Structure formats: structure tokens, C-alpha cells
CSV table of C-alpha atoms and ligand atoms in Angstrom, one decimal:
chain,number,residue,atom,x,y,z
A,1,UNK,CA,102.2,100.1,117.5
A,2,UNK,CA,102.3,103.7,117.2
A,3,UNK,CA,103.0,105.9,120.4
A,4,UNK,CA,100.9,108.8,121.4
A,5,UNK,CA,104.0,110.8,122.7
A,6,UNK,CA,102.0,113.9,123.4
A,7,UNK,CA,99.5,112.0,125.3
A,8,UNK,CA,102.4,110.6,127.5
A,9,UNK,CA,103.9,113.9,128.0
A,10,UNK,CA,100.3,115.4,129.4
A,11,UNK,CA,99.9,112.4,131.5
A,12,UNK,CA,103.6,112.6,133.0
A,13,UNK,CA,105.6,116.0,132.8
A,14,UNK,CA,108.8,114.0,133.4
A,15,UNK,CA,108.3,112.5,130.1
A,16,UNK,CA,108.9,115.5,128.5
A,17,UNK,CA,112.1,116.1,130.3
A,18,UNK,CA,113.3,112.7,129.3
A,19,UNK,CA,112.6,113.2,125.4
A,20,UNK,CA,114.3,116.4,125.7
A,21,UNK,CA,117.3,114.7,127.0
A,22,UNK,CA,117.3,116.3,129.8
A,23,UNK,CA,118.6,114.8,133.4
A,24,UNK,CA,115.7,113.9,135.9
A,25,UNK,CA,114.9,112.2,139.1
A,26,UNK,CA,111.5,110.0,139.1
A,27,UNK,CA,110.4,109.4,142.8
A,28,UNK,CA,108.2,105.6,141.6
A,29,UNK,CA,104.6,106.7,143.1
A,30,UNK,CA,103.7,102.6,143.7
A,31,UNK,CA,106.7,102.1,145.6
A,32,UNK,CA,106.1,99.7,148.3
A,33,UNK,CA,102.6,99.0,147.3
A,34,UNK,CA,101.4,95.4,147.4
A,35,UNK,CA,102.5,93.0,144.7
A,36,UNK,CA,102.9,89.5,144.3
A,37,UNK,CA,106.1,88.1,142.8
A,38,UNK,CA,107.2,85.7,140.3
A,39,UNK,CA,110.3,84.1,142.6
A,40,UNK,CA,110.5,83.4,146.1
A,41,UNK,CA,113.9,83.8,148.6
A,42,UNK,CA,114.0,79.8,148.2
A,43,UNK,CA,114.5,80.3,144.4
A,44,UNK,CA,117.3,82.6,144.9
A,45,UNK,CA,118.6,80.2,147.5
A,46,UNK,CA,118.6,77.4,145.4
A,47,UNK,CA,120.5,79.6,142.7
A,48,UNK,CA,123.1,80.5,145.5
A,49,UNK,CA,123.4,76.1,146.2
A,50,UNK,CA,124.0,75.5,142.6
A,51,UNK,CA,127.1,78.4,142.5
A,52,UNK,CA,128.3,76.4,145.9
A,53,UNK,CA,128.1,73.0,144.0
A,54,UNK,CA,129.9,74.5,140.5
A,55,UNK,CA,132.7,75.9,143.1
A,56,UNK,CA,135.4,73.1,143.1
A,57,UNK,CA,135.2,73.5,139.1
A,58,UNK,CA,135.2,77.1,139.2
A,59,UNK,CA,138.3,77.0,141.6
A,60,UNK,CA,140.0,74.7,139.5
A,61,UNK,CA,139.4,76.0,135.8
A,62,UNK,CA,140.1,79.9,137.0
A,63,UNK,CA,143.1,79.9,139.4
A,64,UNK,CA,142.0,83.4,140.2
A,65,UNK,CA,139.0,82.3,142.3
A,66,UNK,CA,140.7,79.8,144.4
A,67,UNK,CA,141.5,82.2,147.0
A,68,UNK,CA,137.8,82.5,147.4
A,69,UNK,CA,137.1,78.6,147.4
A,70,UNK,CA,135.6,79.0,143.8
A,71,UNK,CA,133.0,81.5,144.5
A,72,UNK,CA,132.8,84.4,142.4
A,73,UNK,CA,132.2,87.8,144.7
A,74,UNK,CA,133.2,91.0,144.9
A,75,UNK,CA,134.5,92.9,147.9
A,76,UNK,CA,132.9,96.5,149.4
A,77,UNK,CA,135.5,99.6,149.3
A,78,UNK,CA,134.7,102.1,151.9
A,79,UNK,CA,134.7,105.4,149.3
A,80,UNK,CA,136.4,108.0,152.3
A,81,UNK,CA,138.8,110.0,149.9
A,82,UNK,CA,136.2,110.2,147.4
A,83,UNK,CA,133.2,111.3,149.6
A,84,UNK,CA,135.6,113.9,151.0
A,85,UNK,CA,136.0,115.4,147.5
A,86,UNK,CA,133.1,114.6,145.4
A,87,UNK,CA,130.0,114.4,148.4
A,88,UNK,CA,131.7,116.6,151.4
A,89,UNK,CA,128.1,117.0,152.9
A,90,UNK,CA,127.0,113.3,152.5
A,91,UNK,CA,125.8,112.7,156.4
A,92,UNK,CA,126.4,109.0,156.0
A,93,UNK,CA,128.2,106.1,155.2
A,94,UNK,CA,129.5,105.3,151.5
A,95,UNK,CA,130.7,102.3,150.0
A,96,UNK,CA,131.3,101.0,146.6
A,97,UNK,CA,130.3,97.2,145.7
A,98,UNK,CA,133.3,96.2,143.5
A,99,UNK,CA,132.0,94.5,140.5
A,100,UNK,CA,134.0,95.8,138.2
A,101,UNK,CA,136.6,93.6,139.6
A,102,UNK,CA,134.5,90.3,139.7
A,103,UNK,CA,136.9,87.7,138.6
A,104,UNK,CA,136.5,85.6,135.4
A,105,UNK,CA,134.7,88.4,133.3
A,106,UNK,CA,135.5,91.6,135.6
A,107,UNK,CA,131.7,92.9,135.4
A,108,UNK,CA,128.0,92.3,137.1
A,109,UNK,CA,127.7,89.8,134.1
A,110,UNK,CA,129.7,87.4,135.6
A,111,UNK,CA,127.0,86.8,138.2
A,112,UNK,CA,123.9,86.1,136.1
A,113,UNK,CA,125.7,85.3,132.9
A,114,UNK,CA,128.1,82.8,134.2
A,115,UNK,CA,125.1,81.3,136.6
A,116,UNK,CA,122.9,80.6,133.5
A,117,UNK,CA,125.3,78.6,131.7
A,118,UNK,CA,126.6,76.6,134.4
A,119,UNK,CA,122.8,75.8,134.9
A,120,UNK,CA,122.5,75.0,131.5
A,121,UNK,CA,125.8,72.8,131.6
A,122,UNK,CA,124.7,70.9,135.0
A,123,UNK,CA,121.2,70.0,133.2
A,124,UNK,CA,123.1,68.8,129.9
A,125,UNK,CA,125.5,66.8,131.9
A,126,UNK,CA,122.6,64.9,134.1
A,127,UNK,CA,120.6,64.4,130.9
A,128,UNK,CA,123.3,63.1,129.1
A,129,UNK,CA,125.4,60.9,131.6
A,130,UNK,CA,125.0,59.8,134.9
A,131,UNK,CA,126.0,62.8,136.5
A,132,UNK,CA,124.2,63.8,139.4
A,133,UNK,CA,124.0,66.8,141.6
A,134,UNK,CA,126.2,64.7,144.3
A,135,UNK,CA,128.9,64.1,141.8
A,136,UNK,CA,131.9,65.7,142.0
A,137,UNK,CA,131.7,68.9,139.7
A,138,UNK,CA,135.3,69.3,138.8
A,139,UNK,CA,135.0,66.1,136.7
A,140,UNK,CA,133.0,68.7,134.1
A,141,UNK,CA,136.8,70.1,133.1
A,142,UNK,CA,137.6,66.5,131.9
A,143,UNK,CA,137.5,65.6,128.2
A,144,UNK,CA,134.5,63.2,128.9
A,145,UNK,CA,132.4,66.1,129.7
A,146,UNK,CA,134.2,68.7,127.2
A,147,UNK,CA,133.1,66.3,124.5
A,148,UNK,CA,129.0,65.9,125.1
A,149,UNK,CA,129.2,69.8,125.6
A,150,UNK,CA,130.3,70.3,122.7
A,151,UNK,CA,127.4,69.1,121.0
A,152,UNK,CA,125.6,71.9,122.1
A,153,UNK,CA,125.8,75.8,121.4
A,154,UNK,CA,125.3,78.5,123.7
A,155,UNK,CA,124.1,82.2,122.0
A,156,UNK,CA,123.5,85.4,123.3
A,157,UNK,CA,122.6,89.1,122.0
A,158,UNK,CA,124.9,92.0,124.0
A,159,UNK,CA,126.1,95.5,124.3
A,160,UNK,CA,129.7,93.6,125.1
A,161,UNK,CA,129.8,92.6,128.8
A,162,UNK,CA,127.0,90.0,128.9
A,163,UNK,CA,128.7,88.5,125.5
A,164,UNK,CA,132.3,88.2,127.3
A,165,UNK,CA,131.0,86.2,130.7
A,166,UNK,CA,128.8,83.9,128.5
A,167,UNK,CA,131.6,83.6,125.7
A,168,UNK,CA,134.3,82.9,128.5
A,169,UNK,CA,132.4,80.7,130.8
A,170,UNK,CA,130.9,78.7,127.5
A,171,UNK,CA,134.1,78.2,126.2
A,172,UNK,CA,135.6,76.9,129.1
A,173,UNK,CA,133.1,74.1,129.4
A,174,UNK,CA,133.3,73.1,126.0
A,175,UNK,CA,130.4,74.4,124.6
A,176,UNK,CA,130.4,76.0,121.0
A,177,UNK,CA,129.1,79.9,121.9
A,178,UNK,CA,128.1,82.5,119.2
A,179,UNK,CA,128.0,86.2,120.4
A,180,UNK,CA,125.7,88.6,118.6
A,181,UNK,CA,127.4,92.1,119.5
A,182,UNK,CA,125.7,95.1,118.9
A,183,UNK,CA,127.1,98.5,117.2
A,184,UNK,CA,128.2,99.8,120.6
A,185,UNK,CA,130.4,96.8,121.4
A,186,UNK,CA,134.1,97.7,121.8
A,187,UNK,CA,136.6,96.1,119.4
A,188,UNK,CA,139.0,94.6,122.5
A,189,UNK,CA,136.1,92.6,123.6
A,190,UNK,CA,135.5,91.0,120.4
A,191,UNK,CA,139.0,90.4,119.9
A,192,UNK,CA,139.2,88.8,123.3
A,193,UNK,CA,136.4,86.4,122.5
A,194,UNK,CA,137.6,85.5,119.1
A,195,UNK,CA,140.9,84.5,120.8
A,196,UNK,CA,139.0,82.1,123.1
A,197,UNK,CA,137.4,80.4,119.7
A,198,UNK,CA,134.4,82.2,120.1
A,199,UNK,CA,131.6,83.2,117.3
A,200,UNK,CA,131.6,86.9,117.4
A,201,UNK,CA,128.5,87.9,114.9
A,202,UNK,CA,129.0,91.8,114.5
A,203,UNK,CA,125.9,93.5,113.8
A,204,UNK,CA,125.6,97.2,112.8
A,205,UNK,CA,122.4,97.8,114.8
A,206,UNK,CA,121.5,98.2,118.0
A,207,UNK,CA,121.5,96.0,121.3
A,208,UNK,CA,117.7,94.9,120.8
A,209,UNK,CA,118.3,94.0,117.3
A,210,UNK,CA,121.7,91.8,118.1
A,211,UNK,CA,119.1,89.7,120.4
A,212,UNK,CA,116.6,89.6,118.4
A,213,UNK,CA,118.2,88.1,115.5
A,214,UNK,CA,120.3,85.8,118.3
A,215,UNK,CA,117.0,84.5,119.4
A,216,UNK,CA,115.9,84.1,115.7
A,217,UNK,CA,119.1,81.9,114.7
A,218,UNK,CA,118.8,79.9,118.0
A,219,UNK,CA,115.3,79.1,117.7
A,220,UNK,CA,116.0,77.0,114.6
A,221,UNK,CA,118.4,74.8,116.1
A,222,UNK,CA,117.5,72.4,119.0
A,223,UNK,CA,121.4,72.1,120.5
A,224,UNK,CA,121.1,75.5,121.1
A,225,UNK,CA,120.5,77.3,124.3
A,226,UNK,CA,119.8,81.0,123.7
A,227,UNK,CA,120.6,83.7,127.0
A,228,UNK,CA,117.8,85.6,126.8
A,229,UNK,CA,118.9,89.0,128.6
A,230,UNK,CA,115.6,90.6,128.0
A,231,UNK,CA,113.3,87.6,129.5
A,232,UNK,CA,115.4,84.9,131.2
A,233,UNK,CA,114.5,83.8,134.7
A,234,UNK,CA,118.1,81.8,135.2
A,235,UNK,CA,119.9,85.3,134.4
A,236,UNK,CA,117.6,87.2,137.0
A,237,UNK,CA,118.3,84.7,139.7
A,238,UNK,CA,122.3,84.9,139.0
A,239,UNK,CA,122.0,88.2,139.5
A,240,UNK,CA,119.6,88.4,142.7
A,241,UNK,CA,122.2,85.8,144.7
A,242,UNK,CA,124.3,88.9,145.4
A,243,UNK,CA,122.3,89.9,148.1
A,244,UNK,CA,122.8,86.7,150.0
A,245,UNK,CA,126.5,87.5,150.0
A,246,UNK,CA,126.1,91.3,150.3
A,247,UNK,CA,123.9,90.4,153.7
A,248,UNK,CA,126.7,88.4,155.2
A,249,UNK,CA,129.5,91.2,154.2
A,250,UNK,CA,127.5,94.1,155.6
A,251,UNK,CA,127.0,92.0,158.8
A,252,UNK,CA,131.0,91.1,158.9
A,253,UNK,CA,131.5,94.7,158.6
A,254,UNK,CA,129.1,96.0,161.3
A,255,UNK,CA,126.8,97.8,159.0
A,256,UNK,CA,123.2,97.7,160.3
A,257,UNK,CA,120.3,97.7,158.0
A,258,UNK,CA,117.0,98.2,159.7
A,259,UNK,CA,114.2,100.6,160.2
A,260,UNK,CA,116.8,103.7,161.6
A,261,UNK,CA,119.4,102.3,159.3
A,262,UNK,CA,118.0,102.6,156.0
A,263,UNK,CA,120.3,101.3,153.1
A,264,UNK,CA,120.3,103.3,149.7
A,265,UNK,CA,121.6,101.0,146.4
A,266,UNK,CA,122.8,102.9,143.1
A,267,UNK,CA,122.4,100.7,140.7
A,268,UNK,CA,123.4,101.1,136.5
A,269,UNK,CA,120.4,99.9,134.3
A,270,UNK,CA,120.7,98.4,130.7
A,271,UNK,CA,117.8,96.2,129.9
A,272,UNK,CA,117.4,95.4,133.5
A,273,UNK,CA,118.4,92.0,134.4
A,274,UNK,CA,121.2,92.9,136.8
A,275,UNK,CA,119.8,95.7,138.4
A,276,UNK,CA,116.7,94.1,139.0
A,277,UNK,CA,117.7,90.7,139.8
A,278,UNK,CA,120.4,92.5,142.7
A,279,UNK,CA,117.5,94.8,143.7
A,280,UNK,CA,114.9,92.2,143.9
A,281,UNK,CA,117.4,90.0,146.0
A,282,UNK,CA,117.9,92.9,148.4
A,283,UNK,CA,114.1,93.6,149.0
A,284,UNK,CA,113.5,90.1,149.4
A,285,UNK,CA,116.3,90.0,152.5
A,286,UNK,CA,115.8,93.6,153.7
A,287,UNK,CA,112.4,94.0,152.7
A,288,UNK,CA,111.3,98.2,153.1
A,289,UNK,CA,114.5,99.1,154.8
A,290,UNK,CA,116.6,99.3,151.5
A,291,UNK,CA,115.4,101.6,148.6
A,292,UNK,CA,117.4,100.8,145.1
A,293,UNK,CA,117.4,103.5,142.5
A,294,UNK,CA,118.1,103.0,139.2
A,295,UNK,CA,120.4,105.0,137.0
A,296,UNK,CA,120.1,105.1,133.2
A,297,UNK,CA,121.9,107.6,130.4
A,298,UNK,CA,120.0,110.6,129.5
A,299,UNK,CA,119.8,109.1,126.1
A,300,UNK,CA,118.8,105.5,126.8
A,301,UNK,CA,116.6,105.8,129.6
A,302,UNK,CA,114.3,102.6,128.4
A,303,UNK,CA,113.8,101.4,131.9
A,304,UNK,CA,112.4,104.4,133.4
A,305,UNK,CA,110.4,105.2,130.0
A,306,UNK,CA,108.8,101.8,130.3
A,307,UNK,CA,108.5,102.1,133.8
A,308,UNK,CA,106.6,105.5,134.0
A,309,UNK,CA,104.5,105.0,131.4
A,310,UNK,CA,104.1,101.4,132.4
A,311,UNK,CA,103.8,100.4,128.3
A,312,UNK,CA,107.3,98.4,129.6
A,313,UNK,CA,108.9,96.9,126.4
A,314,UNK,CA,106.1,98.3,124.4
A,315,UNK,CA,108.2,101.8,124.4
A,316,UNK,CA,111.6,102.6,122.8
A,317,UNK,CA,113.8,105.8,123.6
A,318,UNK,CA,113.7,106.2,119.7
A,319,UNK,CA,109.7,106.7,120.2
A,320,UNK,CA,110.4,109.7,122.2
A,321,UNK,CA,112.9,111.0,119.9
A,322,UNK,CA,116.2,110.0,121.5
A,323,UNK,CA,119.3,108.2,120.0
A,324,UNK,CA,120.1,105.5,122.4
A,325,UNK,CA,123.9,106.2,122.1
A,326,UNK,CA,126.2,106.6,124.8
A,327,UNK,CA,129.7,106.2,125.8
A,328,UNK,CA,128.0,104.0,128.9
A,329,UNK,CA,127.8,100.9,126.2
A,330,UNK,CA,126.5,98.5,128.9
A,331,UNK,CA,123.5,101.1,129.4
A,332,UNK,CA,123.1,101.3,125.5
A,333,UNK,CA,119.5,99.8,125.2
A,334,UNK,CA,116.6,101.4,123.8
A,335,UNK,CA,114.0,99.2,125.1
A,336,UNK,CA,113.5,97.4,128.8
A,337,UNK,CA,112.9,94.0,129.9
A,338,UNK,CA,109.2,93.8,130.5
A,339,UNK,CA,109.8,91.0,133.0
A,340,UNK,CA,112.1,93.2,134.9
A,341,UNK,CA,110.2,96.5,134.4
A,342,UNK,CA,106.9,94.7,135.8
A,343,UNK,CA,108.8,93.2,139.2
A,344,UNK,CA,110.5,96.4,140.0
A,345,UNK,CA,106.9,98.3,139.5
A,346,UNK,CA,106.6,98.2,143.5
A,347,UNK,CA,110.3,97.8,144.5
A,348,UNK,CA,112.0,100.8,142.6
A,349,UNK,CA,112.6,103.8,144.9
A,350,UNK,CA,113.0,105.8,142.3
A,351,UNK,CA,115.1,106.2,139.0
A,352,UNK,CA,117.2,109.0,137.4
A,353,UNK,CA,119.3,110.0,134.3
A,354,UNK,CA,122.7,111.1,134.1
A,355,UNK,CA,124.8,112.8,131.1
A,356,UNK,CA,127.3,111.6,129.5
A,357,UNK,CA,130.0,114.4,130.6
A,358,UNK,CA,129.1,113.3,134.5
A,359,UNK,CA,130.1,110.2,133.6
A,360,UNK,CA,133.7,111.0,132.6
A,361,UNK,CA,134.3,113.0,135.8
A,362,UNK,CA,133.1,110.6,138.1
A,363,UNK,CA,135.4,108.3,136.5
A,364,UNK,CA,137.9,110.6,136.9
A,365,UNK,CA,137.4,111.3,140.4
A,366,UNK,CA,137.3,108.1,141.2
A,367,UNK,CA,140.7,107.2,140.1
A,368,UNK,CA,142.0,110.0,141.7
A,369,UNK,CA,141.1,110.2,145.3
A,370,UNK,CA,140.5,106.0,145.4
A,371,UNK,CA,142.9,104.6,142.6
A,372,UNK,CA,140.0,102.4,141.5
A,373,UNK,CA,139.3,102.6,137.4
A,374,UNK,CA,135.7,101.6,136.6
A,375,UNK,CA,134.2,102.1,133.3
A,376,UNK,CA,131.9,104.9,132.3
A,377,UNK,CA,128.6,102.5,132.2
A,378,UNK,CA,129.7,101.6,136.2
A,379,UNK,CA,130.3,105.5,137.6
A,380,UNK,CA,126.5,106.3,136.7
A,381,UNK,CA,125.2,104.9,140.1
A,382,UNK,CA,127.3,108.0,142.0
A,383,UNK,CA,124.6,110.6,140.1
A,384,UNK,CA,122.0,108.6,141.7
A,385,UNK,CA,123.9,109.4,145.5
A,386,UNK,CA,123.9,113.1,143.7
A,387,UNK,CA,119.9,113.0,143.8
A,388,UNK,CA,119.4,111.2,146.8
A,389,UNK,CA,121.4,113.7,148.9
A,390,UNK,CA,120.0,116.9,146.9
A,391,UNK,CA,116.4,115.8,147.8
A,392,UNK,CA,117.0,115.3,151.2
A,393,UNK,CA,116.8,111.3,151.7
A,394,UNK,CA,120.1,111.3,153.2
A,395,UNK,CA,120.4,110.9,156.8
A,396,UNK,CA,123.0,110.4,159.2
A,397,UNK,CA,122.4,106.5,159.9
A,398,UNK,CA,121.8,105.9,156.5
A,399,UNK,CA,124.3,103.7,154.2
A,400,UNK,CA,124.7,104.1,150.5
A,401,UNK,CA,126.1,101.3,148.2
A,402,UNK,CA,127.3,102.6,144.6
A,403,UNK,CA,126.9,99.4,142.4
A,404,UNK,CA,130.0,99.4,140.5
A,405,UNK,CA,129.2,96.7,137.4
A,406,UNK,CA,132.3,96.7,135.1
A,407,UNK,CA,136.1,97.8,134.4
A,408,UNK,CA,139.1,95.8,135.6
A,409,UNK,CA,139.0,94.0,132.1
A,410,UNK,CA,139.1,97.2,129.9
A,411,UNK,CA,142.7,97.4,128.6
A,412,UNK,CA,145.2,100.1,130.1
A,413,UNK,CA,145.2,101.8,126.9
A,414,UNK,CA,141.7,102.3,127.0
A,415,UNK,CA,141.5,103.2,130.6
A,416,UNK,CA,144.0,106.2,129.5
A,417,UNK,CA,141.8,107.2,126.6
A,418,UNK,CA,138.8,107.3,129.0
A,419,UNK,CA,141.0,109.2,131.6
A,420,UNK,CA,142.1,111.9,129.1
A,421,UNK,CA,138.4,112.4,127.7
A,422,UNK,CA,137.5,113.3,131.3
A,423,UNK,CA,140.7,115.8,131.6
A,424,UNK,CA,139.3,117.4,128.4
A,425,UNK,CA,135.7,117.6,129.5
A,426,UNK,CA,136.9,119.7,132.6
A,427,UNK,CA,139.1,121.7,130.8
A,428,UNK,CA,136.1,122.3,128.7
A,429,UNK,CA,134.1,123.1,131.3
A,430,UNK,CA,136.3,126.3,132.8
B,501,PLP,C1,125.1,95.0,131.4
B,501,PLP,C2,125.6,96.2,132.7
B,501,PLP,C3,125.2,97.0,133.3
B,501,PLP,C4,123.1,97.1,133.2
B,501,PLP,O1,122.8,96.0,133.1
B,501,PLP,P1,121.8,95.1,132.9
B,501,PLP,O2,121.3,93.8,132.9
B,501,PLP,O3,121.8,95.4,131.3
B,501,PLP,O4,120.6,96.3,132.9
B,501,PLP,C5,125.5,98.0,133.9
B,501,PLP,N1,126.9,98.3,134.0
B,501,PLP,C6,127.5,97.4,133.0
B,501,PLP,C7,129.0,97.7,133.3
B,501,PLP,C8,127.0,96.6,132.2
B,501,PLP,O5,127.8,95.5,131.4
């Protein structure tokens, strides 16, 4: 299908901004319109219960989760110092949801990715043995189950972080696992996976290609489960569990969310599953009182493009002349998930883009003021906050949560390189 870019630009002038690689904010005109959804709160609770069943197993094989009883969850941080220097005029509370420090794989992918692998392991154990949902899940760490899982392969296409979470979890359970990595994937991520016995297939093409290749190879193998980042219901629900957890954390912190206390949530968006799952879960719980905003790189705004044009995965960022290349490797995606774009069509408050240089600035500012390192993709959320503030949506009673999607697995050496880049960018701009 060829895309008539000129007529798209005529329909929505914002397409012209996007095509020129400019930063933009798009307020979704269909926000809060009526719609029916493919999942319910019961589906999210079912996913949460599955994770609870697995908690004894997780605590056993990943000791770093023991202090949280095998629950894979992150803290919320108050960003008072960061706020003072970066958003001095913000009237309300600024929080960081610290998924950069999620156990096991150090990114938001430790939610959806690990959930999908666990669900497949549970189904396999039930199918092949007398295992039931009432069994002792820590038994899954024994040789008996490892042998059974070793007959199966799990495959995935990834820009890096999804590969890490799927690879680490699958290898731990005893599955064979293949990760198809796109050109954006960092060497250290590939090396780490290889050290765990994961088969890493390196593609010189982009993320969409890596997913397509992975899907094709997996289709011919009845013992292969393909984790489909563009269309997986399980991934989506795994991410959405975060909403139940956040609700509890906000309550514990005495932070109100109601008609007079709106909650804005800033979510870095790649193919859409992570931010879409989180936003969907939050909408089920907080309804019209929560406002999700997606943020994408100026060179890879695939979800914005898909939603504005309503073409979803029928349009790519290359169709409007963008490169799809960005320092935000977790967001280097050219074509969005149709599943997510469709669900978000009435649930997304708005969407914006950010230049790579700005990501470095936020990265350095957060390190300097709060001593928190997060990877460039994860800093993009702050730019959503900037727009919401500049456009006067902020209020005294609002709460802003920037979702920090990755970072603490990034090796020290790579962290210093990012930081040095940020210094260079600041110097050049004087
Ligand atoms: C994957 C990822 C995202 C976005 O998730 P999608 O499901 O691809 O939209 C954001 N930040 C980081 C660090 C990621 O790895």
C-alpha cells in the first residue's frame, strides 16, 4: 500500500511537523469517547494472580526479589530536587515510577515479557505433567521441569530490552530461547544474553524486520512459542498489572486520585505494548481521573503517526520521510502495534515527541539532582510533563508520574558515555 503523505498533511497539519522531524504535542480529539475493550479488569486481576502463584518460584531463582516475596515491582520516587531545577514552576507533585530498577531485567519489559514466559511455562507444565495451579510453583526450578521445558523454544524480536527479559527468564526456566535483535540493540545486551546460553540472531535491519523474521521462523516449529511484541495479549496484560500495584502504592503514600486530584502519567512509547498496557490498567482503575501521555522520539513517532492518521500499523515513520533512528534504542520502532493503537484511541490524552539531545539533558539532570541513572529512552517522559505544564494542564492538586522505563542494567562504562555525551551537548549549546 502506498501512502499519500500530502493528503495526510492536508487532513492534519501536525503530520507536517512530524514529517519535518519537529517536536510536537498532539491532543487526542477522541479522548474519553465511548468504546468497548477487548480486556476487562478481571483479565488484569487474573494476570496478577498468576504472578502471585509464581512468586515462590521467582523468589527462589532470583534472590534479589526475596525482600519483596518474589514480586517483581518498583518503587515510586519523589523528585523534589529535580523538580526544583528542571520544573521550578510546576505547581504539583512530581513522582518517578522506577521501572528502571525492576529486578531481573532492569526495564519495564520485566513486566510484560516475564509474565508471558511464565504463563507459557504454567500452560506447558499443566499440559505435560500433573502440575496444577495449586501446586508448589517453586518445584518448577527442579530438573524434572527443566527437562520438560527444554523440549520447547521461546523466540522474540527485540531492540534489546524485551530480548533481555524474555531471554533471562526463559533460560532460567530451562527453555531453549532465540532472540532476534534489531540493528539498534546494544552489544552488551547481546553479550549478556549469550553468556546465559541464549541464541542471539543479529539482524542488520530494524526492529520490525527482527520481529517478522522471528515470527516466520517460529511458525514452522510446533515446539516454539513466539512472543509477538506487536500483537500479544499476554504481554499487554502483564504490563497492565502495574496499575493494580501503583494504586496500592499511591494509597500508601496518601496520594489522592479523584475528580479534584487528576493524575498525569508520562509513558515512553515504542511499539506500544508497555505504555499501552500500563495506561489501559490505570484507566480501568482511575477512569476519567487519569490522563496518559505517550512520548516518542522525533525520528520514530510511530504510535502518534498511526493514531493521528488512524492507519495504525498501515503507516511507518519511513513513509513520511523519517529515519526511525534514535539514541533511545528502546523506542526505535518504525511501525506501531495496531492492537494498542486501537485500544488507546479513546484512552490516550495526548502524545508528543522529543529530540534526542533533550533526552541526554534530562538524563544528566536526573543523575545530578537525584543520583538516579536511567537510560535515554526512559528520560523521554519528562518531555511530556514539559508540554502538559506549558499548555497549562497543570494544577495545584494534580500528580505527575513520569514512568522510568529502563536503566539499571546499563553497564557503568556505558552510563559514563551517556553522561559525557550530555556534557558535550550542554557545552555545544552555549
Ligand atoms: C520497550 C521500552 C519502552 C516502550 O515499550 P513498548 O512496548 O515498545 O512501547 C520504553 N522504554 C524502554 C527503556 C523500553 O525498553
